[in-house]
Amino acid sequence: MKVQEITLFVNGTQYDFSVGPRLGQIPPGETLSQTLRNRLGLTGSKEACGEGACGCCTVVMEGEAVTSCMMLTADCDGKHITTIEGLANPSTGELSVLQQTFIDHYAFQCGFCTPGILMTATALLAKNPHPTEEEIKDALSGNFCRCISQYHVIEAVKEAAGKAGA
Ligand code: FES
Ligand code: FES
């Protein structure tokens, strides 16, 4: 089997892997969610449904919110990826504007869905700094919260909208 070399850029750090069947290689069927969580130790994004239905595993790839359980790592060569661990300022630890407004608005309860929601909202505000409430709801329509935190989430995203660094 031909070995494929791939490079991921995750939260600004370069990771080189080879794809193949051997120990230490990434199996061709390994998902990005598995790689982030199990190989890189980035367990902030969660995996629940494993089939693209809940949004808990969402990360930002090349500016787009993607469900990492639905991406094969072998297909992500050269991609720039941001996970929840990459939102805060790496030098100071200061939270992103969105992270802070989520705290200010108590926009979570158990928090299991929160990393995915934050990543979806981060991608939204990067592309559309002043979304309408309908646009926020539409962007977050693939992120499910069992704790019914959605109303607070909408308020948190609305407050973050337009602020620098959100
Ligand atoms: S775990 Fe990926 S969408 Fe549910
Ligand atoms: S805060 Fe518990 S699932 Fe959303």
JSON list of C-alpha atoms and ligand atoms in Angstrom, two decimals:
[
{"chain": "A", "resi": 1, "resn": "MET", "atom": "CA", "xyz": [0.00, 0.00, 0.00]},
{"chain": "A", "resi": 2, "resn": "LYS", "atom": "CA", "xyz": [1.39, 3.41, -0.96]},
{"chain": "A", "resi": 3, "resn": "VAL", "atom": "CA", "xyz": [2.11, 5.64, 2.02]},
{"chain": "A", "resi": 4, "resn": "GLN", "atom": "CA", "xyz": [0.57, 9.11, 1.84]},
{"chain": "A", "resi": 5, "resn": "GLU", "atom": "CA", "xyz": [2.27, 11.94, 3.70]},
{"chain": "A", "resi": 6, "resn": "ILE", "atom": "CA", "xyz": [-0.02, 14.62, 5.03]},
{"chain": "A", "resi": 7, "resn": "THR", "atom": "CA", "xyz": [0.38, 17.84, 7.01]},
{"chain": "A", "resi": 8, "resn": "LEU", "atom": "CA", "xyz": [-2.21, 19.49, 9.22]},
{"chain": "A", "resi": 9, "resn": "PHE", "atom": "CA", "xyz": [-1.92, 22.95, 10.73]},
{"chain": "A", "resi": 10, "resn": "VAL", "atom": "CA", "xyz": [-3.88, 22.87, 13.97]},
{"chain": "A", "resi": 11, "resn": "ASN", "atom": "CA", "xyz": [-4.16, 25.99, 16.11]},
{"chain": "A", "resi": 12, "resn": "GLY", "atom": "CA", "xyz": [-1.05, 27.29, 14.38]},
{"chain": "A", "resi": 13, "resn": "THR", "atom": "CA", "xyz": [1.09, 24.20, 14.93]},
{"chain": "A", "resi": 14, "resn": "GLN", "atom": "CA", "xyz": [2.23, 21.96, 12.09]},
{"chain": "A", "resi": 15, "resn": "TYR", "atom": "CA", "xyz": [1.68, 18.19, 12.39]},
{"chain": "A", "resi": 16, "resn": "ASP", "atom": "CA", "xyz": [3.06, 15.71, 9.88]},
{"chain": "A", "resi": 17, "resn": "PHE", "atom": "CA", "xyz": [1.56, 12.25, 9.54]},
{"chain": "A", "resi": 18, "resn": "SER", "atom": "CA", "xyz": [1.74, 9.33, 7.21]},
{"chain": "A", "resi": 19, "resn": "VAL", "atom": "CA", "xyz": [-1.39, 7.48, 6.23]},
{"chain": "A", "resi": 20, "resn": "GLY", "atom": "CA", "xyz": [-1.18, 3.74, 6.14]},
{"chain": "A", "resi": 21, "resn": "PRO", "atom": "CA", "xyz": [-1.86, 0.49, 7.96]},
{"chain": "A", "resi": 22, "resn": "ARG", "atom": "CA", "xyz": [1.23, 0.36, 10.16]},
{"chain": "A", "resi": 23, "resn": "LEU", "atom": "CA", "xyz": [1.53, 1.16, 13.85]},
{"chain": "A", "resi": 24, "resn": "GLY", "atom": "CA", "xyz": [1.81, 4.93, 14.27]},
{"chain": "A", "resi": 25, "resn": "GLN", "atom": "CA", "xyz": [0.33, 5.65, 10.88]},
{"chain": "A", "resi": 26, "resn": "ILE", "atom": "CA", "xyz": [-3.11, 7.10, 10.41]},
{"chain": "A", "resi": 27, "resn": "PRO", "atom": "CA", "xyz": [-5.51, 4.50, 9.01]},
{"chain": "A", "resi": 28, "resn": "PRO", "atom": "CA", "xyz": [-7.23, 5.75, 5.84]},
{"chain": "A", "resi": 29, "resn": "GLY", "atom": "CA", "xyz": [-10.58, 5.54, 7.62]},
{"chain": "A", "resi": 30, "resn": "GLU", "atom": "CA", "xyz": [-9.60, 7.63, 10.64]},
{"chain": "A", "resi": 31, "resn": "THR", "atom": "CA", "xyz": [-11.73, 10.72, 11.11]},
{"chain": "A", "resi": 32, "resn": "LEU", "atom": "CA", "xyz": [-10.43, 14.18, 11.87]},
{"chain": "A", "resi": 33, "resn": "SER", "atom": "CA", "xyz": [-12.30, 14.02, 15.18]},
{"chain": "A", "resi": 34, "resn": "GLN", "atom": "CA", "xyz": [-10.38, 10.89, 16.14]},
{"chain": "A", "resi": 35, "resn": "THR", "atom": "CA", "xyz": [-7.06, 12.41, 15.14]},
{"chain": "A", "resi": 36, "resn": "LEU", "atom": "CA", "xyz": [-7.65, 15.63, 17.04]},
{"chain": "A", "resi": 37, "resn": "ARG", "atom": "CA", "xyz": [-8.87, 13.90, 20.18]},
{"chain": "A", "resi": 38, "resn": "ASN", "atom": "CA", "xyz": [-6.81, 10.71, 20.30]},
{"chain": "A", "resi": 39, "resn": "ARG", "atom": "CA", "xyz": [-3.51, 11.70, 18.67]},
{"chain": "A", "resi": 40, "resn": "LEU", "atom": "CA", "xyz": [-3.23, 15.41, 19.42]},
{"chain": "A", "resi": 41, "resn": "GLY", "atom": "CA", "xyz": [-4.99, 15.35, 22.80]},
{"chain": "A", "resi": 42, "resn": "LEU", "atom": "CA", "xyz": [-7.36, 18.12, 21.74]},
{"chain": "A", "resi": 43, "resn": "THR", "atom": "CA", "xyz": [-10.42, 16.78, 23.53]},
{"chain": "A", "resi": 44, "resn": "GLY", "atom": "CA", "xyz": [-12.31, 20.05, 23.68]},
{"chain": "A", "resi": 45, "resn": "SER", "atom": "CA", "xyz": [-14.41, 19.24, 20.65]},
{"chain": "A", "resi": 46, "resn": "LYS", "atom": "CA", "xyz": [-16.69, 16.35, 21.53]},
{"chain": "A", "resi": 47, "resn": "GLU", "atom": "CA", "xyz": [-17.89, 13.36, 19.59]},
{"chain": "A", "resi": 48, "resn": "ALA", "atom": "CA", "xyz": [-21.45, 12.27, 20.26]},
{"chain": "A", "resi": 49, "resn": "CYS", "atom": "CA", "xyz": [-23.46, 11.09, 17.25]},
{"chain": "A", "resi": 50, "resn": "GLY", "atom": "CA", "xyz": [-20.46, 10.37, 15.02]},
{"chain": "A", "resi": 51, "resn": "GLU", "atom": "CA", "xyz": [-22.61, 10.92, 11.95]},
{"chain": "A", "resi": 52, "resn": "GLY", "atom": "CA", "xyz": [-22.82, 14.64, 11.34]},
{"chain": "A", "resi": 53, "resn": "ALA", "atom": "CA", "xyz": [-26.10, 15.20, 13.13]},
{"chain": "A", "resi": 54, "resn": "CYS", "atom": "CA", "xyz": [-25.30, 16.99, 16.41]},
{"chain": "A", "resi": 55, "resn": "GLY", "atom": "CA", "xyz": [-22.49, 19.49, 15.75]},
{"chain": "A", "resi": 56, "resn": "CYS", "atom": "CA", "xyz": [-20.59, 18.68, 18.97]},
{"chain": "A", "resi": 57, "resn": "CYS", "atom": "CA", "xyz": [-17.41, 17.88, 17.04]},
{"chain": "A", "resi": 58, "resn": "THR", "atom": "CA", "xyz": [-17.39, 21.11, 15.02]},
{"chain": "A", "resi": 59, "resn": "VAL", "atom": "CA", "xyz": [-14.05, 22.76, 14.26]},
{"chain": "A", "resi": 60, "resn": "VAL", "atom": "CA", "xyz": [-13.15, 25.55, 11.86]},
{"chain": "A", "resi": 61, "resn": "MET", "atom": "CA", "xyz": [-11.29, 24.47, 8.74]},
{"chain": "A", "resi": 62, "resn": "GLU", "atom": "CA", "xyz": [-10.14, 27.08, 6.24]},
{"chain": "A", "resi": 63, "resn": "GLY", "atom": "CA", "xyz": [-12.70, 29.47, 7.68]},
{"chain": "A", "resi": 64, "resn": "GLU", "atom": "CA", "xyz": [-15.63, 27.07, 7.49]},
{"chain": "A", "resi": 65, "resn": "ALA", "atom": "CA", "xyz": [-17.34, 25.29, 10.36]},
{"chain": "A", "resi": 66, "resn": "VAL", "atom": "CA", "xyz": [-17.10, 21.55, 9.68]},
{"chain": "A", "resi": 67, "resn": "THR", "atom": "CA", "xyz": [-18.17, 18.48, 11.60]},
{"chain": "A", "resi": 68, "resn": "SER", "atom": "CA", "xyz": [-14.87, 16.73, 12.23]},
{"chain": "A", "resi": 69, "resn": "CYS", "atom": "CA", "xyz": [-16.52, 13.33, 12.66]},
{"chain": "A", "resi": 70, "resn": "MET", "atom": "CA", "xyz": [-17.47, 13.49, 8.98]},
{"chain": "A", "resi": 71, "resn": "MET", "atom": "CA", "xyz": [-14.00, 14.35, 7.65]},
{"chain": "A", "resi": 72, "resn": "LEU", "atom": "CA", "xyz": [-11.31, 11.81, 6.96]},
{"chain": "A", "resi": 73, "resn": "THR", "atom": "CA", "xyz": [-7.94, 13.03, 8.20]},
{"chain": "A", "resi": 74, "resn": "ALA", "atom": "CA", "xyz": [-6.31, 11.69, 5.05]},
{"chain": "A", "resi": 75, "resn": "ASP", "atom": "CA", "xyz": [-8.40, 14.19, 3.08]},
{"chain": "A", "resi": 76, "resn": "CYS", "atom": "CA", "xyz": [-7.30, 17.16, 5.18]},
{"chain": "A", "resi": 77, "resn": "ASP", "atom": "CA", "xyz": [-3.74, 17.50, 3.88]},
{"chain": "A", "resi": 78, "resn": "GLY", "atom": "CA", "xyz": [-2.56, 21.10, 4.02]},
{"chain": "A", "resi": 79, "resn": "LYS", "atom": "CA", "xyz": [-5.63, 22.34, 5.85]},
{"chain": "A", "resi": 80, "resn": "HIS", "atom": "CA", "xyz": [-5.59, 24.98, 8.56]},
{"chain": "A", "resi": 81, "resn": "ILE", "atom": "CA", "xyz": [-7.79, 23.94, 11.45]},
{"chain": "A", "resi": 82, "resn": "THR", "atom": "CA", "xyz": [-8.85, 25.75, 14.60]},
{"chain": "A", "resi": 83, "resn": "THR", "atom": "CA", "xyz": [-10.31, 23.90, 17.56]},
{"chain": "A", "resi": 84, "resn": "ILE", "atom": "CA", "xyz": [-11.81, 25.24, 20.76]},
{"chain": "A", "resi": 85, "resn": "GLU", "atom": "CA", "xyz": [-8.33, 25.06, 22.30]},
{"chain": "A", "resi": 86, "resn": "GLY", "atom": "CA", "xyz": [-7.16, 27.62, 19.74]},
{"chain": "A", "resi": 87, "resn": "LEU", "atom": "CA", "xyz": [-9.71, 30.36, 20.49]},
{"chain": "A", "resi": 88, "resn": "ALA", "atom": "CA", "xyz": [-8.07, 32.01, 23.48]},
{"chain": "A", "resi": 89, "resn": "ASN", "atom": "CA", "xyz": [-5.00, 34.20, 22.98]},
{"chain": "A", "resi": 90, "resn": "PRO", "atom": "CA", "xyz": [-2.08, 31.74, 23.16]},
{"chain": "A", "resi": 91, "resn": "SER", "atom": "CA", "xyz": [0.22, 34.29, 24.80]},
{"chain": "A", "resi": 92, "resn": "THR", "atom": "CA", "xyz": [-2.05, 35.77, 27.42]},
{"chain": "A", "resi": 93, "resn": "GLY", "atom": "CA", "xyz": [-4.77, 33.15, 27.77]},
{"chain": "A", "resi": 94, "resn": "GLU", "atom": "CA", "xyz": [-7.34, 35.89, 27.25]},
{"chain": "A", "resi": 95, "resn": "LEU", "atom": "CA", "xyz": [-10.62, 34.42, 26.04]},
{"chain": "A", "resi": 96, "resn": "SER", "atom": "CA", "xyz": [-12.06, 35.32, 22.67]},
{"chain": "A", "resi": 97, "resn": "VAL", "atom": "CA", "xyz": [-14.89, 37.83, 22.68]},
{"chain": "A", "resi": 98, "resn": "LEU", "atom": "CA", "xyz": [-17.35, 35.02, 21.99]},
{"chain": "A", "resi": 99, "resn": "GLN", "atom": "CA", "xyz": [-16.03, 32.85, 24.79]},
{"chain": "A", "resi": 100, "resn": "GLN", "atom": "CA", "xyz": [-16.45, 35.77, 27.19]},
{"chain": "A", "resi": 101, "resn": "THR", "atom": "CA", "xyz": [-19.98, 36.62, 26.08]},
{"chain": "A", "resi": 102, "resn": "PHE", "atom": "CA", "xyz": [-20.95, 32.95, 26.48]},
{"chain": "A", "resi": 103, "resn": "ILE", "atom": "CA", "xyz": [-19.79, 33.18, 30.09]},
{"chain": "A", "resi": 104, "resn": "ASP", "atom": "CA", "xyz": [-21.47, 36.54, 30.61]},
{"chain": "A", "resi": 105, "resn": "HIS", "atom": "CA", "xyz": [-24.79, 35.20, 29.29]},
{"chain": "A", "resi": 106, "resn": "TYR", "atom": "CA", "xyz": [-24.57, 31.78, 30.99]},
{"chain": "A", "resi": 107, "resn": "ALA", "atom": "CA", "xyz": [-24.93, 30.33, 27.47]},
{"chain": "A", "resi": 108, "resn": "PHE", "atom": "CA", "xyz": [-24.35, 26.72, 28.53]},
{"chain": "A", "resi": 109, "resn": "GLN", "atom": "CA", "xyz": [-25.31, 24.29, 31.23]},
{"chain": "A", "resi": 110, "resn": "CYS", "atom": "CA", "xyz": [-23.47, 20.95, 31.05]},
{"chain": "A", "resi": 111, "resn": "GLY", "atom": "CA", "xyz": [-21.22, 22.42, 28.33]},
{"chain": "A", "resi": 112, "resn": "PHE", "atom": "CA", "xyz": [-21.00, 19.30, 26.18]},
{"chain": "A", "resi": 113, "resn": "CYS", "atom": "CA", "xyz": [-22.30, 21.05, 23.07]},
{"chain": "A", "resi": 114, "resn": "THR", "atom": "CA", "xyz": [-20.56, 24.35, 23.80]},
{"chain": "A", "resi": 115, "resn": "PRO", "atom": "CA", "xyz": [-17.25, 23.85, 21.96]},
{"chain": "A", "resi": 116, "resn": "GLY", "atom": "CA", "xyz": [-19.09, 22.99, 18.76]},
{"chain": "A", "resi": 117, "resn": "ILE", "atom": "CA", "xyz": [-21.44, 25.94, 19.12]},
{"chain": "A", "resi": 118, "resn": "LEU", "atom": "CA", "xyz": [-18.55, 28.30, 19.80]},
{"chain": "A", "resi": 119, "resn": "MET", "atom": "CA", "xyz": [-16.69, 27.09, 16.71]},
{"chain": "A", "resi": 120, "resn": "THR", "atom": "CA", "xyz": [-19.76, 27.45, 14.50]},
{"chain": "A", "resi": 121, "resn": "ALA", "atom": "CA", "xyz": [-20.40, 30.94, 15.85]},
{"chain": "A", "resi": 122, "resn": "THR", "atom": "CA", "xyz": [-16.72, 31.87, 15.44]},
{"chain": "A", "resi": 123, "resn": "ALA", "atom": "CA", "xyz": [-16.84, 30.90, 11.77]},
{"chain": "A", "resi": 124, "resn": "LEU", "atom": "CA", "xyz": [-20.10, 32.80, 11.33]},
{"chain": "A", "resi": 125, "resn": "LEU", "atom": "CA", "xyz": [-18.80, 36.05, 12.83]},
{"chain": "A", "resi": 126, "resn": "ALA", "atom": "CA", "xyz": [-15.54, 35.82, 10.89]},
{"chain": "A", "resi": 127, "resn": "LYS", "atom": "CA", "xyz": [-17.54, 35.77, 7.65]},
{"chain": "A", "resi": 128, "resn": "ASN", "atom": "CA", "xyz": [-20.46, 37.92, 8.76]},
{"chain": "A", "resi": 129, "resn": "PRO", "atom": "CA", "xyz": [-19.60, 40.24, 11.67]},
{"chain": "A", "resi": 130, "resn": "HIS", "atom": "CA", "xyz": [-23.13, 41.61, 11.89]},
{"chain": "A", "resi": 131, "resn": "PRO", "atom": "CA", "xyz": [-25.50, 38.68, 11.45]},
{"chain": "A", "resi": 132, "resn": "THR", "atom": "CA", "xyz": [-29.22, 39.04, 11.97]},
{"chain": "A", "resi": 133, "resn": "GLU", "atom": "CA", "xyz": [-30.90, 36.85, 14.57]},
{"chain": "A", "resi": 134, "resn": "GLU", "atom": "CA", "xyz": [-32.22, 34.70, 11.74]},
{"chain": "A", "resi": 135, "resn": "GLU", "atom": "CA", "xyz": [-28.73, 34.29, 10.31]},
{"chain": "A", "resi": 136, "resn": "ILE", "atom": "CA", "xyz": [-27.42, 33.28, 13.73]},
{"chain": "A", "resi": 137, "resn": "LYS", "atom": "CA", "xyz": [-30.20, 30.71, 14.12]},
{"chain": "A", "resi": 138, "resn": "ASP", "atom": "CA", "xyz": [-29.60, 29.42, 10.62]},
{"chain": "A", "resi": 139, "resn": "ALA", "atom": "CA", "xyz": [-25.84, 29.06, 11.18]},
{"chain": "A", "resi": 140, "resn": "LEU", "atom": "CA", "xyz": [-26.43, 27.20, 14.46]},
{"chain": "A", "resi": 141, "resn": "SER", "atom": "CA", "xyz": [-29.18, 24.98, 13.11]},
{"chain": "A", "resi": 142, "resn": "GLY", "atom": "CA", "xyz": [-26.81, 22.00, 12.99]},
{"chain": "A", "resi": 143, "resn": "ASN", "atom": "CA", "xyz": [-25.71, 22.33, 16.62]},
{"chain": "A", "resi": 144, "resn": "PHE", "atom": "CA", "xyz": [-27.93, 20.61, 19.15]},
{"chain": "A", "resi": 145, "resn": "CYS", "atom": "CA", "xyz": [-28.09, 21.32, 22.86]},
{"chain": "A", "resi": 146, "resn": "ARG", "atom": "CA", "xyz": [-29.90, 18.92, 25.16]},
{"chain": "A", "resi": 147, "resn": "CYS", "atom": "CA", "xyz": [-29.85, 21.44, 27.98]},
{"chain": "A", "resi": 148, "resn": "ILE", "atom": "CA", "xyz": [-31.92, 24.00, 26.04]},
{"chain": "A", "resi": 149, "resn": "SER", "atom": "CA", "xyz": [-29.27, 26.73, 26.24]},
{"chain": "A", "resi": 150, "resn": "GLN", "atom": "CA", "xyz": [-30.14, 28.03, 22.78]},
{"chain": "A", "resi": 151, "resn": "TYR", "atom": "CA", "xyz": [-31.86, 31.22, 23.93]},
{"chain": "A", "resi": 152, "resn": "HIS", "atom": "CA", "xyz": [-28.83, 32.32, 25.91]},
{"chain": "A", "resi": 153, "resn": "VAL", "atom": "CA", "xyz": [-26.54, 31.31, 23.03]},
{"chain": "A", "resi": 154, "resn": "ILE", "atom": "CA", "xyz": [-28.40, 33.63, 20.65]},
{"chain": "A", "resi": 155, "resn": "GLU", "atom": "CA", "xyz": [-27.98, 36.53, 23.08]},
{"chain": "A", "resi": 156, "resn": "ALA", "atom": "CA", "xyz": [-24.28, 35.76, 23.56]},
{"chain": "A", "resi": 157, "resn": "VAL", "atom": "CA", "xyz": [-23.62, 35.66, 19.81]},
{"chain": "A", "resi": 158, "resn": "LYS", "atom": "CA", "xyz": [-25.60, 38.86, 19.28]},
{"chain": "A", "resi": 159, "resn": "GLU", "atom": "CA", "xyz": [-23.53, 40.67, 21.89]},
{"chain": "A", "resi": 160, "resn": "ALA", "atom": "CA", "xyz": [-20.26, 39.39, 20.43]},
{"chain": "A", "resi": 161, "resn": "ALA", "atom": "CA", "xyz": [-21.28, 40.37, 16.92]},
{"chain": "A", "resi": 162, "resn": "GLY", "atom": "CA", "xyz": [-19.24, 43.25, 15.67]},
{"chain": "A", "resi": 163, "resn": "LYS", "atom": "CA", "xyz": [-16.72, 43.24, 18.52]},
{"chain": "A", "resi": 164, "resn": "ALA", "atom": "CA", "xyz": [-13.09, 43.01, 17.45]},
{"chain": "A", "resi": 165, "resn": "GLY", "atom": "CA", "xyz": [-11.55, 39.58, 17.76]},
{"chain": "A", "resi": 166, "resn": "ALA", "atom": "CA", "xyz": [-14.83, 37.70, 18.02]},
{"chain": "B", "resi": 1, "resn": "FES", "atom": "S1", "xyz": [-20.28, 13.94, 16.64]},
{"chain": "B", "resi": 1, "resn": "FES", "atom": "FE1", "xyz": [-19.93, 14.96, 14.77]},
{"chain": "B", "resi": 1, "resn": "FES", "atom": "S2", "xyz": [-21.85, 15.81, 14.27]},
{"chain": "B", "resi": 1, "resn": "FES", "atom": "FE2", "xyz": [-22.25, 14.66, 16.06]},
{"chain": "B", "resi": 2, "resn": "FES", "atom": "S1", "xyz": [-25.21, 22.81, 27.50]},
{"chain": "B", "resi": 2, "resn": "FES", "atom": "FE1", "xyz": [-25.62, 20.69, 27.82]},
{"chain": "B", "resi": 2, "resn": "FES", "atom": "S2", "xyz": [-25.90, 19.89, 25.80]},
{"chain": "B", "resi": 2, "resn": "FES", "atom": "FE2", "xyz": [-25.75, 22.01, 25.53]}
]
